Amino acid sequence: SKSNMTGSHLYCLITMEKSSLSECKHSSSSCFPLFGLIDFFLISFLKWVSLAQIFFSRSCPLLAHQQCVSEKKNKDLEVQSSVKQDDGLFREDAEMVMRSLGLLADSESEGLQKRYSSEELSNLFEETEPSLEEVKQAFDVFDENRDGFLDPIDLKRVLTVLGLEQGSNLENCRRMIRSFDGNKDGRIDFYGFRVGLPLMNVVKLRGTPILQQLLLEERLLRSSSANWCIVNDGTNRPNIVMGLSGKPCELVELEPVIRDRVPVMKRFTGGGTVIVDENTLFVSLICNRNDVPDVQPYPRSVMAWSGSLYSQVFNGIGDFQLRENDYVFGDRKFGGNAQSMTRNRWIHHTSFLWDYSESNMAYLKLPSRVPQYRLERDHTDFVCKMKDYIERAVFIEKTIKAVGTQFMLEELSLDEIDDSCREHIETTRLLTLDELKETLAKTTRSGSIAQAV
């Protein structure tokens, strides 16, 4: 009936819009304003509702779950029956729903066919994924008050118009929203609305020791099959972190490091040497190759992708650039990067200099291989402080939001990460004080022999 659209009616309505688009594209570009939403309603809307129903059913008690399954079977039979009997969809039913959603004016109904047959439903799921603009237009259909968010009331309005039974109960809509609500504020923004994106787990840390963070990342890269974004807001104390092939005698001022007992470690990735502390911000992205198919598992490709990602974060802020392997404002570095690649996965992690201590920089030697744009500048002339350009909390917020343009995000705590990972080779390690002393002794002997010669 017109007051209660069934699943088959919805199925036919959405398909009817696709057919109507094909005709009107050839006749007029202004037939009716739904055209930008067609592909979304054909694929993404059905996916969204279907996923919401799945999540909802999982949260139901057993009896309610069985009822949901039974109702779904009945709706499936209705769809099959409508197709077999070739009942099709009449224009008056389509007009009723579209006007209820504010998608159709009286003058625009002439663009609809009088009746649509089952033959016109056959290619429903063969279409390509909707564009970002199409999904944004569809989001606006739900977001009636244009506040940039979908809450349970917005969802209830649309699902009720479409005759979906779950939509008649506000608590059901709250449960559906929670299924996609990454930050648990009871609503979802546009990025949470974009179903079909790969899932990425977000872990936000604060002051976690850098060695613990690196060991976690190596384990997740080698043993997990999920995508991860690890954000650590500072580490607990100054530490020197070298790349996997780094040599302390070439990169570290060993005498003051040993004297002041500054921890020195080798991470599992390549890249240069950094000294990090509570004013260093860390962002690591661990991705499956198949979930970012445009990125090849090579450093240049990964860096190009990450540079584009951070261009969103620093849009309009300073003169942000990706120069060689560094993030810079102008010609001064504030972010150093390193990667590691496996057969099907890769990690890209960055140390951002929110602030730094000049005395800490004195623990590092000038490396023999430096970026060309460094021009033999010392550490303090070569780097800059990110705090002069962006607030700390704003940077973290904008970074997670930028990641959310390419992934569906789910926030996890450190305790929620699964520990049942398979065995893996662990190459991240802390160098012992004895190792550093031995390296210093060898370096001193080699220097004495060289001077004698």
mmCIF file of N, CA, C and O in Angstrom, residues 344-384:
data_model
loop_
_atom_site.group_PDB
_atom_site.id
_atom_site.type_symbol
_atom_site.label_atom_id
_atom_site.label_comp_id
_atom_site.label_asym_id
_atom_site.label_seq_id
_atom_site.Cartn_x
_atom_site.Cartn_y
_atom_site.Cartn_z
ATOM 1 N N ASN A 344 52.082 -8.674 1.250
ATOM 2 C CA ASN A 344 50.716 -8.174 1.063
ATOM 3 C C ASN A 344 50.382 -6.956 1.903
ATOM 4 O O ASN A 344 49.254 -6.471 1.857
ATOM 5 N N ARG A 345 51.360 -6.472 2.690
ATOM 6 C CA ARG A 345 51.074 -5.368 3.601
ATOM 7 C C ARG A 345 52.261 -4.416 3.653
ATOM 8 O O ARG A 345 53.378 -4.776 3.278
ATOM 9 N N TRP A 346 51.997 -3.209 4.120
ATOM 10 C CA TRP A 346 53.079 -2.250 4.311
ATOM 11 C C TRP A 346 52.732 -1.316 5.471
ATOM 12 O O TRP A 346 51.579 -1.184 5.861
ATOM 13 N N ILE A 347 53.793 -0.699 6.007
ATOM 14 C CA ILE A 347 53.619 0.287 7.070
ATOM 15 C C ILE A 347 54.331 1.567 6.673
ATOM 16 O O ILE A 347 55.404 1.544 6.071
ATOM 17 N N HIS A 348 53.708 2.676 6.981
ATOM 18 C CA HIS A 348 54.310 3.996 6.802
ATOM 19 C C HIS A 348 54.170 4.709 8.138
ATOM 20 O O HIS A 348 53.048 4.921 8.612
ATOM 21 N N HIS A 349 55.305 5.015 8.770
ATOM 22 C CA HIS A 349 55.158 5.756 10.030
ATOM 23 C C HIS A 349 56.016 7.013 10.034
ATOM 24 O O HIS A 349 57.054 7.109 9.401
ATOM 25 N N THR A 350 55.502 7.985 10.782
ATOM 26 C CA THR A 350 56.056 9.334 10.776
ATOM 27 C C THR A 350 56.264 9.822 12.200
ATOM 28 O O THR A 350 55.411 9.623 13.069
ATOM 29 N N SER A 351 57.407 10.478 12.412
ATOM 30 C CA SER A 351 57.673 11.200 13.658
ATOM 31 C C SER A 351 57.553 12.686 13.356
ATOM 32 O O SER A 351 58.308 13.222 12.535
ATOM 33 N N PHE A 352 56.596 13.348 14.001
ATOM 34 C CA PHE A 352 56.359 14.769 13.783
ATOM 35 C C PHE A 352 56.969 15.564 14.934
ATOM 36 O O PHE A 352 56.693 15.280 16.104
ATOM 37 N N LEU A 353 57.780 16.569 14.596
ATOM 38 C CA LEU A 353 58.408 17.413 15.609
ATOM 39 C C LEU A 353 57.434 18.518 16.013
ATOM 40 O O LEU A 353 57.403 19.597 15.415
ATOM 41 N N TRP A 354 56.624 18.232 17.015
ATOM 42 C CA TRP A 354 55.753 19.284 17.544
ATOM 43 C C TRP A 354 56.616 20.374 18.170
ATOM 44 O O TRP A 354 56.406 21.559 17.980
ATOM 45 N N ASP A 355 57.603 19.937 18.917
ATOM 46 C CA ASP A 355 58.595 20.829 19.519
ATOM 47 C C ASP A 355 59.859 19.997 19.714
ATOM 48 O O ASP A 355 59.824 18.765 19.608
ATOM 49 N N TYR A 356 60.970 20.637 19.980
ATOM 50 C CA TYR A 356 62.193 19.868 20.223
ATOM 51 C C TYR A 356 63.139 20.668 21.109
ATOM 52 O O TYR A 356 63.053 21.888 21.221
ATOM 53 N N SER A 357 64.031 19.929 21.739
ATOM 54 C CA SER A 357 65.051 20.527 22.590
ATOM 55 C C SER A 357 66.372 20.547 21.826
ATOM 56 O O SER A 357 66.817 19.523 21.312
ATOM 57 N N GLU A 358 66.990 21.719 21.743
ATOM 58 C CA GLU A 358 68.273 21.820 21.039
ATOM 59 C C GLU A 358 69.337 20.970 21.710
ATOM 60 O O GLU A 358 70.226 20.418 21.035
ATOM 61 N N SER A 359 69.268 20.839 23.028
ATOM 62 C CA SER A 359 70.265 20.009 23.722
ATOM 63 C C SER A 359 70.118 18.550 23.337
ATOM 64 O O SER A 359 71.108 17.816 23.239
ATOM 65 N N ASN A 360 68.880 18.098 23.093
ATOM 66 C CA ASN A 360 68.682 16.717 22.647
ATOM 67 C C ASN A 360 69.234 16.499 21.240
ATOM 68 O O ASN A 360 69.759 15.428 20.923
ATOM 69 N N MET A 361 69.099 17.490 20.379
ATOM 70 C CA MET A 361 69.625 17.364 19.022
ATOM 71 C C MET A 361 71.137 17.143 19.015
ATOM 72 O O MET A 361 71.699 16.558 18.081
ATOM 73 N N ALA A 362 71.814 17.608 20.070
ATOM 74 C CA ALA A 362 73.272 17.470 20.136
ATOM 75 C C ALA A 362 73.713 16.019 20.282
ATOM 76 O O ALA A 362 74.898 15.708 20.086
ATOM 77 N N TYR A 363 72.784 15.113 20.621
ATOM 78 C CA TYR A 363 73.146 13.695 20.725
ATOM 79 C C TYR A 363 73.317 13.042 19.338
ATOM 80 O O TYR A 363 73.831 11.923 19.255
ATOM 81 N N LEU A 364 72.863 13.718 18.290
ATOM 82 C CA LEU A 364 72.893 13.122 16.952
ATOM 83 C C LEU A 364 74.039 13.697 16.133
ATOM 84 O O LEU A 364 74.311 14.903 16.172
ATOM 85 N N LYS A 365 74.679 12.834 15.369
ATOM 86 C CA LYS A 365 75.690 13.279 14.412
ATOM 87 C C LYS A 365 75.013 13.679 13.107
ATOM 88 O O LYS A 365 73.889 13.248 12.811
ATOM 89 N N LEU A 366 75.713 14.473 12.320
ATOM 90 C CA LEU A 366 75.228 14.776 10.981
ATOM 91 C C LEU A 366 75.493 13.545 10.120
ATOM 92 O O LEU A 366 76.649 13.139 9.964
ATOM 93 N N PRO A 367 74.466 12.915 9.575
ATOM 94 C CA PRO A 367 74.675 11.676 8.809
ATOM 95 C C PRO A 367 75.430 11.945 7.508
ATOM 96 O O PRO A 367 75.421 13.059 6.980
ATOM 97 N N SER A 368 76.094 10.895 7.003
ATOM 98 C CA SER A 368 76.865 11.040 5.766
ATOM 99 C C SER A 368 75.966 11.226 4.557
ATOM 100 O O SER A 368 76.332 11.895 3.593
ATOM 101 N N ARG A 369 74.771 10.644 4.581
ATOM 102 C CA ARG A 369 73.813 10.793 3.491
ATOM 103 C C ARG A 369 72.661 11.662 3.970
ATOM 104 O O ARG A 369 71.942 11.297 4.898
ATOM 105 N N VAL A 370 72.494 12.801 3.355
ATOM 106 C CA VAL A 370 71.450 13.733 3.764
ATOM 107 C C VAL A 370 70.666 14.150 2.530
ATOM 108 O O VAL A 370 71.149 14.057 1.399
ATOM 109 N N PRO A 371 69.413 14.628 2.727
ATOM 110 C CA PRO A 371 68.642 15.131 1.581
ATOM 111 C C PRO A 371 69.368 16.301 0.908
ATOM 112 O O PRO A 371 70.032 17.102 1.578
ATOM 113 N N GLN A 372 69.213 16.380 -0.378
ATOM 114 C CA GLN A 372 69.894 17.432 -1.131
ATOM 115 C C GLN A 372 69.479 18.817 -0.659
ATOM 116 O O GLN A 372 70.298 19.745 -0.607
ATOM 117 N N TYR A 373 68.196 18.974 -0.280
ATOM 118 C CA TYR A 373 67.720 20.300 0.100
ATOM 119 C C TYR A 373 68.226 20.737 1.479
ATOM 120 O O TYR A 373 68.055 21.905 1.870
ATOM 121 N N ARG A 374 68.901 19.827 2.207
ATOM 122 C CA ARG A 374 69.415 20.208 3.524
ATOM 123 C C ARG A 374 70.548 21.218 3.405
ATOM 124 O O ARG A 374 70.700 22.090 4.276
ATOM 125 N N LEU A 375 71.380 21.094 2.375
ATOM 126 C CA LEU A 375 72.450 22.058 2.098
ATOM 127 C C LEU A 375 73.410 22.223 3.276
ATOM 128 O O LEU A 375 73.817 23.346 3.638
ATOM 129 N N GLU A 376 73.760 21.097 3.908
ATOM 130 C CA GLU A 376 74.744 21.068 4.993
ATOM 131 C C GLU A 376 74.347 21.897 6.207
ATOM 132 O O GLU A 376 75.185 22.285 7.018
ATOM 133 N N ARG A 377 73.073 22.174 6.344
ATOM 134 C CA ARG A 377 72.617 22.884 7.540
ATOM 135 C C ARG A 377 72.675 21.966 8.754
ATOM 136 O O ARG A 377 72.452 20.759 8.640
ATOM 137 N N ASP A 378 72.931 22.524 9.933
ATOM 138 C CA ASP A 378 72.912 21.702 11.137
ATOM 139 C C ASP A 378 71.461 21.429 11.536
ATOM 140 O O ASP A 378 70.520 21.921 10.919
ATOM 141 N N HIS A 379 71.291 20.625 12.600
ATOM 142 C CA HIS A 379 69.946 20.171 12.965
ATOM 143 C C HIS A 379 68.985 21.329 13.215
ATOM 144 O O HIS A 379 67.849 21.332 12.741
ATOM 145 N N THR A 380 69.429 22.320 13.978
ATOM 146 C CA THR A 380 68.505 23.384 14.375
ATOM 147 C C THR A 380 68.129 24.300 13.216
ATOM 148 O O THR A 380 67.057 24.916 13.229
ATOM 149 N N ASP A 381 68.980 24.404 12.192
ATOM 150 C CA ASP A 381 68.642 25.203 11.010
ATOM 151 C C ASP A 381 67.837 24.405 9.998
ATOM 152 O O ASP A 381 67.167 24.984 9.131
ATOM 153 N N PHE A 382 67.909 23.089 10.115
ATOM 154 C CA PHE A 382 67.263 22.219 9.133
ATOM 155 C C PHE A 382 65.817 21.894 9.497
ATOM 156 O O PHE A 382 64.962 21.716 8.636
ATOM 157 N N VAL A 383 65.520 21.809 10.796
ATOM 158 C CA VAL A 383 64.182 21.423 11.236
ATOM 159 C C VAL A 383 63.418 22.623 11.758
ATOM 160 O O VAL A 383 64.005 23.673 12.057
ATOM 161 N N CYS A 384 62.102 22.466 11.862
ATOM 162 C CA CYS A 384 61.259 23.504 12.447
ATOM 163 C C CYS A 384 60.257 22.865 13.396
ATOM 164 O O CYS A 384 60.117 21.631 13.436
#
